Tab-separated table of C-alpha atoms and ligand atoms in Angstrom:
chain	number	residue	atom	x	y	z
A	5	MET	CA	-21.217	203.261	-16.568
A	6	SER	CA	-23.307	204.871	-13.895
A	7	GLN	CA	-23.944	208.828	-14.399
A	8	ARG	CA	-21.301	210.549	-13.696
A	9	ASN	CA	-21.793	214.505	-12.602
A	10	LYS	CA	-19.750	217.249	-15.170
A	11	SER	CA	-17.503	218.157	-13.248
A	12	THR	CA	-16.603	214.116	-13.210
A	13	ILE	CA	-16.402	214.149	-16.789
A	14	ALA	CA	-14.771	216.672	-17.533
A	15	VAL	CA	-11.964	216.329	-15.531
A	16	ARG	CA	-11.818	212.700	-15.794
A	17	HIS	CA	-12.809	211.366	-19.288
A	18	GLY	CA	-9.739	209.800	-20.847
A	19	ILE	CA	-7.738	210.138	-17.724
A	20	GLU	CA	-5.758	206.318	-17.889
A	21	ALA	CA	-6.720	205.619	-21.295
A	22	ASP	CA	-2.809	204.865	-22.653
A	23	LYS	CA	-2.638	200.966	-22.791
A	24	ALA	CA	0.693	201.353	-23.448
A	25	HIS	CA	2.736	203.371	-20.640
A	26	GLY	CA	0.255	204.325	-18.627
A	27	ALA	CA	0.556	207.534	-19.302
A	28	VAL	CA	-2.209	209.373	-16.902
A	29	VAL	CA	-3.298	211.886	-19.213
A	30	PRO	CA	-4.192	211.013	-22.692
A	31	PRO	CA	-0.845	210.691	-25.489
A	32	LEU	CA	-0.709	213.040	-28.078
A	33	TYR	CA	-1.205	210.761	-31.203
A	34	LEU	CA	-0.118	212.696	-34.267
A	35	SER	CA	0.509	209.578	-36.924
A	36	THR	CA	-1.799	210.789	-40.004
A	37	THR	CA	-1.621	206.276	-40.617
A	38	TYR	CA	-1.872	202.943	-39.057
A	39	SER	CA	-0.333	199.747	-39.497
A	40	PHE	CA	-3.385	196.768	-40.195
A	41	ALA	CA	-2.669	194.183	-37.238
A	42	ASP	CA	-2.631	191.613	-40.108
A	43	PHE	CA	-3.882	191.222	-44.201
A	44	ASP	CA	-7.779	192.440	-44.019
A	45	THR	CA	-7.512	193.497	-40.152
A	46	LYS	CA	-7.851	196.752	-39.306
A	47	ARG	CA	-6.732	197.768	-35.736
A	48	ASP	CA	-8.710	201.101	-34.376
A	49	TYR	CA	-7.814	203.511	-36.197
A	50	ASP	CA	-6.529	203.367	-40.290
A	51	TYR	CA	-5.935	206.969	-40.900
A	52	GLY	CA	-6.071	210.621	-39.668
A	53	ARG	CA	-8.841	212.235	-41.149
A	54	SER	CA	-11.333	209.072	-41.000
A	55	GLY	CA	-10.127	208.856	-37.021
A	56	ASN	CA	-8.286	209.413	-33.920
A	57	PHE	CA	-7.439	208.751	-30.940
A	58	ASN	CA	-7.368	212.257	-29.162
A	59	ARG	CA	-10.796	213.654	-31.167
A	60	ASP	CA	-12.405	210.560	-29.808
A	61	VAL	CA	-11.690	211.259	-26.385
A	62	LEU	CA	-12.429	214.945	-26.639
A	63	ALA	CA	-15.762	214.115	-28.769
A	64	GLU	CA	-16.718	211.117	-25.607
A	65	ALA	CA	-16.305	213.395	-22.842
A	66	LEU	CA	-18.612	215.931	-24.961
A	67	ALA	CA	-21.343	213.747	-25.462
A	68	GLU	CA	-21.195	212.834	-21.942
A	69	LEU	CA	-21.615	215.979	-21.292
A	70	GLU	CA	-24.154	217.245	-23.444
A	71	GLY	CA	-26.255	213.813	-22.552
A	72	GLY	CA	-25.963	212.981	-26.564
A	73	GLN	CA	-24.943	209.105	-28.263
A	74	ARG	CA	-22.171	210.891	-30.382
A	75	GLY	CA	-19.804	213.132	-30.985
A	76	ILE	CA	-17.693	214.758	-33.617
A	77	ILE	CA	-15.243	216.780	-33.506
A	78	THR	CA	-14.670	219.198	-36.137
A	79	ALA	CA	-11.192	221.889	-37.454
A	80	THR	CA	-13.749	225.011	-36.686
A	81	GLY	CA	-16.994	225.828	-35.102
A	82	MET	CA	-18.165	226.940	-38.464
A	83	ALA	CA	-17.162	223.593	-40.116
A	84	ALA	CA	-19.437	222.202	-37.028
A	85	VAL	CA	-22.265	223.890	-38.783
A	86	HIS	CA	-21.421	223.186	-42.050
A	87	LEU	CA	-21.876	219.547	-41.478
A	88	VAL	CA	-25.012	219.894	-39.656
A	89	THR	CA	-26.132	220.999	-43.661
A	90	GLN	CA	-25.269	217.937	-44.775
A	91	LEU	CA	-28.291	216.324	-43.323
A	92	LEU	CA	-31.152	218.549	-45.723
A	93	ASN	CA	-31.288	218.304	-50.023
A	94	HIS	CA	-31.730	220.991	-52.093
A	95	ASP	CA	-35.442	221.283	-51.405
A	96	ASP	CA	-35.418	221.221	-48.243
A	97	THR	CA	-36.305	224.707	-45.723
A	98	LEU	CA	-33.880	225.711	-43.029
A	99	VAL	CA	-35.653	227.554	-40.494
A	100	ILE	CA	-33.247	229.907	-38.683
A	101	PRO	CA	-33.535	232.713	-36.189
A	102	HIS	CA	-33.194	236.704	-37.281
A	103	ASP	CA	-30.162	237.071	-34.715
A	104	CYS	CA	-28.453	234.085	-35.211
A	105	TYR	CA	-24.525	234.401	-35.360
A	106	GLY	CA	-23.438	235.567	-38.307
A	107	GLY	CA	-21.562	233.598	-39.889
A	108	SER	CA	-23.750	230.575	-39.164
A	109	TYR	CA	-26.110	233.344	-41.013
A	110	ARG	CA	-23.676	233.881	-43.832
A	111	LEU	CA	-23.014	230.703	-44.633
A	112	PHE	CA	-26.955	229.420	-44.679
A	113	THR	CA	-27.486	232.160	-46.794
A	114	SER	CA	-24.968	231.736	-48.935
A	115	LEU	CA	-25.717	228.122	-49.033
A	116	ALA	CA	-29.656	229.239	-50.276
A	117	LYS	CA	-28.017	231.316	-52.747
A	118	ARG	CA	-26.371	228.134	-54.897
A	119	GLY	CA	-29.613	226.911	-55.032
A	120	LEU	CA	-27.903	223.946	-51.991
A	121	LEU	CA	-30.999	224.246	-49.330
A	122	LYS	CA	-34.154	226.885	-48.864
A	123	VAL	CA	-34.360	229.179	-45.887
A	124	GLU	CA	-36.748	230.958	-43.689
A	125	VAL	CA	-36.376	233.738	-41.320
A	126	LEU	CA	-38.193	233.744	-38.234
A	127	ASP	CA	-38.087	235.683	-34.635
A	128	LEU	CA	-38.158	232.284	-33.033
A	129	THR	CA	-37.584	234.095	-29.009
A	130	ASP	CA	-41.663	235.113	-30.027
A	131	SER	CA	-43.271	231.983	-29.676
A	132	ALA	CA	-46.009	232.988	-31.797
A	133	SER	CA	-44.044	232.858	-35.180
A	134	LEU	CA	-43.872	229.428	-33.880
A	135	GLU	CA	-47.274	228.731	-35.660
A	136	LYS	CA	-45.381	229.540	-39.226
A	137	LEU	CA	-43.852	226.174	-38.720
A	138	GLY	CA	-46.775	224.324	-39.783
A	139	ALA	CA	-46.916	226.514	-43.622
A	140	ILE	CA	-43.267	226.184	-43.863
A	141	LYS	CA	-42.890	222.648	-42.992
A	142	PRO	CA	-38.820	222.544	-42.509
A	143	LYS	CA	-36.505	219.643	-42.506
A	144	LEU	CA	-34.597	221.380	-39.766
A	145	VAL	CA	-34.658	224.497	-36.982
A	146	TRP	CA	-32.114	226.109	-35.618
A	147	ILE	CA	-31.670	228.301	-31.909
A	148	GLU	CA	-29.245	229.920	-30.551
A	149	THR	CA	-30.071	230.589	-27.214
A	150	PRO	CA	-29.080	233.051	-25.938
A	151	SER	CA	-28.561	235.157	-29.105
A	152	ASN	CA	-25.581	237.264	-29.487
A	153	PRO	CA	-25.030	240.383	-28.381
A	154	ILE	CA	-27.984	241.106	-26.635
A	155	LEU	CA	-28.282	237.717	-24.984
A	156	ARG	CA	-32.349	237.283	-26.314
A	157	LEU	CA	-33.429	233.700	-24.817
A	158	THR	CA	-35.615	231.016	-27.039
A	159	ASP	CA	-37.921	228.656	-25.975
A	160	ILE	CA	-35.673	225.430	-26.288
A	161	GLU	CA	-38.919	223.143	-25.360
A	162	ALA	CA	-41.530	225.666	-26.778
A	163	VAL	CA	-38.996	225.722	-30.437
A	164	VAL	CA	-38.841	221.924	-29.957
A	165	LYS	CA	-43.112	221.146	-29.956
A	166	ALA	CA	-43.620	223.204	-32.292
A	167	ALA	CA	-41.077	221.257	-34.742
A	168	LYS	CA	-41.936	217.952	-33.543
A	169	SER	CA	-45.144	218.036	-34.524
A	170	VAL	CA	-44.558	219.038	-38.097
A	171	GLY	CA	-41.503	216.824	-38.404
A	172	ALA	CA	-38.671	218.751	-38.345
A	173	LEU	CA	-34.946	217.853	-36.875
A	174	VAL	CA	-33.835	220.706	-34.386
A	175	ALA	CA	-30.784	221.711	-33.897
A	176	ALA	CA	-28.887	224.337	-30.869
A	177	ASP	CA	-26.322	225.606	-31.312
A	178	ASN	CA	-25.050	226.049	-27.562
A	179	THR	CA	-21.568	227.978	-27.418
A	180	PHE	CA	-22.765	230.969	-24.988
A	181	LEU	CA	-23.368	228.641	-22.835
A	182	SER	CA	-21.527	225.984	-22.667
A	183	PRO	CA	-22.209	221.990	-22.008
A	184	ALA	CA	-21.911	223.172	-18.369
A	185	LEU	CA	-24.707	225.437	-18.309
A	186	GLN	CA	-27.202	224.692	-20.559
A	187	ASN	CA	-28.460	221.265	-22.091
A	188	PRO	CA	-30.333	221.237	-24.992
A	189	ILE	CA	-30.306	217.593	-25.736
A	190	LEU	CA	-32.755	217.381	-22.650
A	191	PHE	CA	-35.111	219.271	-23.582
A	192	GLY	CA	-35.357	217.251	-26.610
A	193	VAL	CA	-32.922	219.067	-29.540
A	194	ASP	CA	-31.665	216.581	-31.362
A	195	ILE	CA	-28.117	218.107	-32.859
A	196	VAL	CA	-26.131	220.201	-30.510
A	197	VAL	CA	-23.223	222.509	-32.254
A	198	HIS	CA	-20.254	224.062	-30.485
A	199	SER	CA	-17.855	226.266	-31.391
A	200	THR	CA	-14.991	225.082	-28.527
A	201	THR	CA	-13.280	228.023	-29.648
A	202	LYS	CA	-14.918	229.450	-26.455
A	203	TYR	CA	-15.852	228.328	-23.370
A	204	ILE	CA	-14.897	224.912	-24.134
A	205	ASN	CA	-11.220	225.435	-24.701
A	206	GLY	CA	-12.166	228.660	-22.618
A	207	HIS	CA	-7.519	229.944	-23.325
A	208	SER	CA	-8.394	231.593	-26.363
A	209	ASP	CA	-5.510	229.439	-27.882
A	210	VAL	CA	-7.332	226.514	-30.247
A	211	VAL	CA	-10.514	227.795	-33.163
A	212	GLY	CA	-12.276	224.116	-33.392
A	213	GLY	CA	-15.680	222.795	-33.274
A	214	ALA	CA	-18.324	219.815	-32.342
A	215	VAL	CA	-21.462	218.122	-33.068
A	216	ILE	CA	-23.107	216.225	-30.861
A	217	THR	CA	-26.388	214.000	-31.694
A	218	LYS	CA	-28.743	212.856	-29.310
A	219	THR	CA	-28.654	209.619	-31.129
A	220	ALA	CA	-25.972	207.455	-32.449
A	221	GLU	CA	-28.361	207.035	-36.070
A	222	LEU	CA	-27.960	210.590	-36.822
A	223	GLY	CA	-24.290	210.475	-35.368
A	224	GLU	CA	-23.681	207.878	-37.822
A	225	GLU	CA	-24.964	210.054	-40.576
A	226	LEU	CA	-23.019	212.750	-39.513
A	227	ALA	CA	-19.913	211.772	-38.602
A	228	TRP	CA	-19.583	209.689	-42.265
A	229	TRP	CA	-20.609	213.315	-44.150
A	230	ALA	CA	-17.474	214.640	-41.075
A	231	ASN	CA	-14.841	211.992	-42.937
A	232	ASN	CA	-16.368	212.439	-46.224
A	233	ILE	CA	-16.046	216.574	-46.735
A	234	GLY	CA	-12.370	216.156	-44.137
A	235	ILE	CA	-13.591	218.368	-41.349
A	236	THR	CA	-12.655	217.053	-38.945
A	237	GLY	CA	-10.215	218.436	-36.509
A	238	ALA	CA	-6.708	218.123	-35.652
A	239	PRO	CA	-5.005	215.872	-32.732
A	240	PHE	CA	-3.323	218.472	-31.043
A	241	ASP	CA	-6.193	221.041	-31.438
A	242	SER	CA	-8.324	217.954	-29.679
A	243	TYR	CA	-5.386	217.219	-27.061
A	244	LEU	CA	-5.139	221.657	-26.096
A	245	THR	CA	-8.795	221.679	-25.879
A	246	LEU	CA	-9.551	219.075	-23.567
A	247	ARG	CA	-7.134	220.650	-21.569
A	248	GLY	CA	-9.317	223.570	-21.515
A	249	LEU	CA	-12.223	221.793	-20.999
A	250	ARG	CA	-10.914	219.906	-17.682
A	251	THR	CA	-11.516	222.863	-15.692
A	252	LEU	CA	-15.222	224.126	-17.628
A	253	LYS	CA	-17.114	223.982	-15.116
A	254	VAL	CA	-14.981	225.702	-12.177
A	255	ARG	CA	-14.154	228.413	-14.782
A	256	LEU	CA	-17.928	228.635	-15.798
A	257	ARG	CA	-18.334	229.658	-12.144
A	258	GLN	CA	-16.136	232.566	-12.052
A	259	HIS	CA	-17.389	233.899	-15.449
A	260	GLN	CA	-20.752	233.877	-13.839
A	261	GLU	CA	-19.926	235.213	-10.532
A	262	ASN	CA	-18.186	237.901	-12.319
A	263	ALA	CA	-20.558	238.730	-14.570
A	264	LEU	CA	-23.407	239.213	-12.611
A	265	GLN	CA	-21.554	241.464	-10.232
A	266	ILE	CA	-20.608	243.617	-13.786
A	267	ALA	CA	-24.412	243.526	-14.498
A	268	GLN	CA	-25.456	244.442	-11.066
A	269	TYR	CA	-22.847	247.936	-11.141
A	270	LEU	CA	-24.052	248.709	-14.739
A	271	GLU	CA	-27.379	248.539	-13.742
A	272	GLN	CA	-26.868	251.259	-11.406
A	273	SER	CA	-24.487	252.780	-13.444
A	274	PRO	CA	-25.191	256.879	-14.551
A	275	PHE	CA	-23.393	256.247	-17.611
A	276	VAL	CA	-25.472	253.414	-18.552
A	277	SER	CA	-29.162	253.064	-20.344
A	278	GLN	CA	-30.004	249.191	-20.490
A	279	VAL	CA	-28.160	246.255	-19.326
A	280	TYR	CA	-28.509	242.298	-21.346
A	281	TYR	CA	-28.269	240.012	-18.300
A	282	PRO	CA	-30.099	236.968	-18.330
A	283	GLY	CA	-29.272	236.834	-14.753
A	284	LEU	CA	-30.350	240.518	-13.727
A	285	GLU	CA	-34.249	239.663	-12.244
A	286	SER	CA	-34.593	243.052	-15.267
A	287	HIS	CA	-34.292	240.883	-17.825
A	288	PRO	CA	-37.280	239.808	-19.696
A	289	GLN	CA	-36.236	236.342	-19.428
A	290	HIS	CA	-35.505	235.726	-16.536
A	291	GLU	CA	-37.469	233.189	-15.225
A	292	LEU	CA	-37.220	231.316	-18.609
A	293	ALA	CA	-33.516	231.841	-17.944
A	294	LYS	CA	-33.768	230.077	-14.470
A	295	LYS	CA	-36.262	227.079	-16.254
A	296	GLN	CA	-34.025	225.781	-19.289
A	297	GLN	CA	-29.796	227.051	-17.958
A	298	PHE	CA	-28.303	225.699	-15.054
A	299	GLY	CA	-26.810	229.203	-14.628
A	300	PHE	CA	-26.335	232.729	-16.474
A	301	GLY	CA	-23.803	232.554	-18.249
A	302	GLY	CA	-20.635	235.010	-18.733
A	303	MET	CA	-21.402	237.899	-21.563
A	304	VAL	CA	-23.139	240.851	-20.466
A	305	SER	CA	-23.915	243.544	-22.756
A	306	PHE	CA	-24.920	247.268	-22.018
A	307	ASP	CA	-25.762	250.534	-23.831
A	308	ILE	CA	-23.627	253.510	-23.117
A	309	LYS	CA	-25.522	256.502	-22.622
A	310	GLY	CA	-23.976	258.893	-25.462
A	311	ASP	CA	-23.458	258.200	-29.661
A	312	LEU	CA	-20.728	256.339	-31.272
A	313	THR	CA	-17.472	258.980	-30.172
A	314	THR	CA	-18.838	258.023	-26.436
A	315	SER	CA	-18.516	254.211	-26.930
A	316	ALA	CA	-14.739	255.039	-28.782
A	317	LYS	CA	-13.618	256.700	-26.129
A	318	PHE	CA	-14.889	254.668	-23.332
A	319	LEU	CA	-13.509	251.468	-25.255
A	320	THR	CA	-10.280	252.889	-26.377
A	321	SER	CA	-9.990	254.082	-21.535
A	322	LEU	CA	-9.855	250.726	-20.574
A	323	ALA	CA	-6.799	248.799	-19.169
A	324	GLN	CA	-7.981	245.169	-18.245
A	325	PHE	CA	-10.616	244.707	-20.865
A	326	SER	CA	-9.086	244.073	-24.257
A	327	LEU	CA	-10.973	244.918	-26.840
A	328	ALA	CA	-11.498	241.822	-29.397
A	329	GLU	CA	-13.713	239.628	-30.972
A	330	SER	CA	-14.326	236.268	-29.593
A	331	LEU	CA	-15.587	234.858	-26.054
A	332	GLY	CA	-14.937	232.532	-23.398
A	333	GLY	CA	-11.548	232.736	-22.529
A	334	VAL	CA	-10.264	233.501	-18.952
A	335	GLU	CA	-9.104	236.945	-19.732
A	336	SER	CA	-12.070	239.593	-20.346
A	337	LEU	CA	-12.611	241.235	-23.364
A	338	ILE	CA	-14.655	243.665	-24.365
A	339	CYS	CA	-16.228	244.592	-28.032
A	340	HIS	CA	-18.280	246.960	-29.887
A	341	PRO	CA	-20.833	245.335	-32.272
A	342	ALA	CA	-21.712	248.018	-34.417
A	343	THR	CA	-18.178	247.987	-35.786
A	344	MET	CA	-16.543	244.265	-35.348
A	345	THR	CA	-18.694	241.117	-34.975
A	346	HIS	CA	-21.510	242.595	-36.623
A	347	ALA	CA	-19.809	245.499	-38.445
A	348	GLY	CA	-21.161	243.471	-41.939
A	349	MET	CA	-24.288	243.485	-41.519
A	350	ASP	CA	-26.513	245.900	-42.861
A	351	ALA	CA	-28.127	249.495	-41.056
A	352	GLN	CA	-31.371	248.101	-41.031
A	353	ALA	CA	-30.808	244.278	-39.952
A	354	ARG	CA	-28.172	245.748	-37.582
A	355	LEU	CA	-31.281	247.566	-35.769
A	356	GLU	CA	-33.723	244.959	-35.619
A	357	ALA	CA	-30.701	242.488	-33.991
A	358	GLY	CA	-30.187	245.284	-31.566
A	359	VAL	CA	-26.971	246.450	-32.431
A	360	GLY	CA	-26.994	250.260	-31.816
A	361	ASP	CA	-23.415	252.859	-32.426
A	362	THR	CA	-24.123	252.490	-28.056
A	363	LEU	CA	-24.245	249.043	-27.479
A	364	ILE	CA	-21.279	247.245	-26.012
A	365	ARG	CA	-20.239	243.480	-25.399
A	366	ILE	CA	-18.423	241.973	-22.644
A	367	SER	CA	-16.569	238.568	-22.461
A	368	VAL	CA	-16.181	238.135	-18.340
A	369	GLY	CA	-13.021	236.892	-17.666
A	370	ILE	CA	-12.173	235.226	-14.381
A	371	GLU	CA	-9.636	238.288	-13.633
A	372	ASP	CA	-10.582	239.591	-9.541
A	373	VAL	CA	-13.905	241.063	-10.409
A	374	GLN	CA	-12.712	244.151	-7.804
A	375	ASP	CA	-10.342	245.255	-10.321
A	376	LEU	CA	-13.276	244.591	-13.399
A	377	ILE	CA	-15.227	247.019	-11.831
A	378	ALA	CA	-12.357	249.603	-10.482
A	379	ASP	CA	-11.740	249.617	-14.422
A	380	LEU	CA	-15.146	250.328	-15.838
A	381	GLU	CA	-15.237	252.708	-13.230
A	382	GLN	CA	-12.053	255.028	-13.955
A	383	ALA	CA	-12.806	254.754	-18.014
A	384	PHE	CA	-16.591	256.234	-17.288
A	385	THR	CA	-15.332	258.439	-14.832
A	386	GLN	CA	-12.941	260.180	-17.893
A	387	LEU	CA	-16.420	260.660	-19.406
A	388	ASN	CA	-17.705	262.999	-17.828
A	389	GLU	CA	-14.107	264.607	-16.019
A	390	GLN	CA	-12.743	265.269	-19.752
A	391	PRO	CA	-14.117	267.248	-22.370
A	392	ALA	CA	-13.874	266.135	-25.349
A	393	SER	CA	-10.671	267.423	-26.788
A	394	ASP	CA	-10.849	268.206	-30.630
A	395	GLU	CA	-9.205	265.278	-31.222
A	396	ALA	CA	-11.372	262.977	-29.856
A	397	LYS	CA	-14.291	264.748	-30.869
A	398	GLY	CA	-12.754	264.185	-34.206
A	399	PHE	CA	-12.728	260.243	-34.020
A	400	LYS	CA	-14.270	258.117	-36.210
A	401	LEU	CA	-13.798	254.338	-35.675
A	402	THR	CA	-12.577	252.319	-38.604
A	403	PRO	CA	-13.708	249.313	-38.459
A	404	ALA	CA	-11.092	246.807	-37.858
A	405	HIS	CA	-12.050	244.574	-40.921
A	406	THR	CA	-15.828	244.764	-43.004
A	407	ALA	CA	-15.789	241.083	-43.613
A	408	LEU	CA	-18.620	239.489	-41.473
A	409	TRP	CA	-17.522	238.425	-38.461
B	513	PLP	C1	-17.809	231.835	-32.525
B	513	PLP	C2	-19.094	231.346	-32.838
B	513	PLP	C3	-18.975	230.276	-34.047
B	513	PLP	C4	-17.965	229.939	-35.117
B	513	PLP	O1	-17.251	229.289	-34.609
B	513	PLP	P1	-15.584	229.090	-35.014
B	513	PLP	O2	-15.099	228.393	-33.971
B	513	PLP	O3	-15.196	230.516	-35.170
B	513	PLP	O4	-15.957	228.839	-36.634
B	513	PLP	C5	-20.359	229.760	-34.078
B	513	PLP	N1	-21.473	229.793	-33.400
B	513	PLP	C6	-21.686	230.656	-32.549
B	513	PLP	C7	-22.192	231.260	-31.303
B	513	PLP	C8	-19.952	231.980	-32.252
B	513	PLP	O5	-19.880	232.201	-30.853
């Protein structure tokens, strides 16, 4: 097939694939089992864990969007992360970044504790730490760029070069940008992982994951493992996720247009001490972002001037942002990483990851940006106008949960 542009892939893949009735939209196949065509003659599918039409349509679309050979759809993003670890034996080393997604960090370190693999933690945003790969001799290097929550970038090409020189595979968690805005395989990455829960589905109503491989062989091996350990995704989840994927590019265009305006607004606000957004020229890795990304994404973080109480007051004064974890849906979400997404980290690790009490993370939605900015402005203004009441002064944020992510 001639190469299609991303919008066309996302919108058209699977359209008119139905052979029975010519349905324009791929129908939903819920059947867990399929009849044999004849004795010892299977059809395309035999059993729902091993193969399903809706999963396949989504997997093919994602593989084509990422420029990979094979896609595997898993039940959750964490199942996708877990699947990749099946490539490692107990004496193989996995290098992970110090600020990777908390759930991934917890999984990798807990597998290491049980002796199932070895883990080395490096700051991969710092190219000097790449020199250590020679001594570590990893089997796999894990990257996540931009990082959560302060949007630090890792130079994908530099990591791939260093990893290849020691014979290591590279996996990239591309959840924060989606295939619309970054394609790690273009830079030589072997495996791309997504929590499709986020931008790919984009409507905050499906938890899911995907693994995309650069080569068919690696795809075959991981697909075998996905069936073996039984972590493939549900058909209806794939159906919904494909429906979300149809609008990926237009959604991302609006997410990042709104995000840039909000980042620029925050940067000039007297209530804000620092803004983290790769699209701002003040971002230390703005040039790297332009080099390896097709856009700057919809996530913006900032430090509010003040303390925990200021953060709490600000966050509870907003009307157009939901105080919630997760990201990538059409609706704007705002979160306080220190007491929410990163509450399970100890204070020192939190500090190293740049997660202080005044850090606030926004998953910028696709609402009218003027309404979003007006809401931020009224919440900031309240910090000045109403001196904290006794009740507000004594307000202590109770983490919604103390579990990790
Ligand atoms: C959410 C997320 C995951 C985990 O995905 P789930 O769908 O929640 O299991 C992994 N990596 C990143 C970067 C994420 O944001």
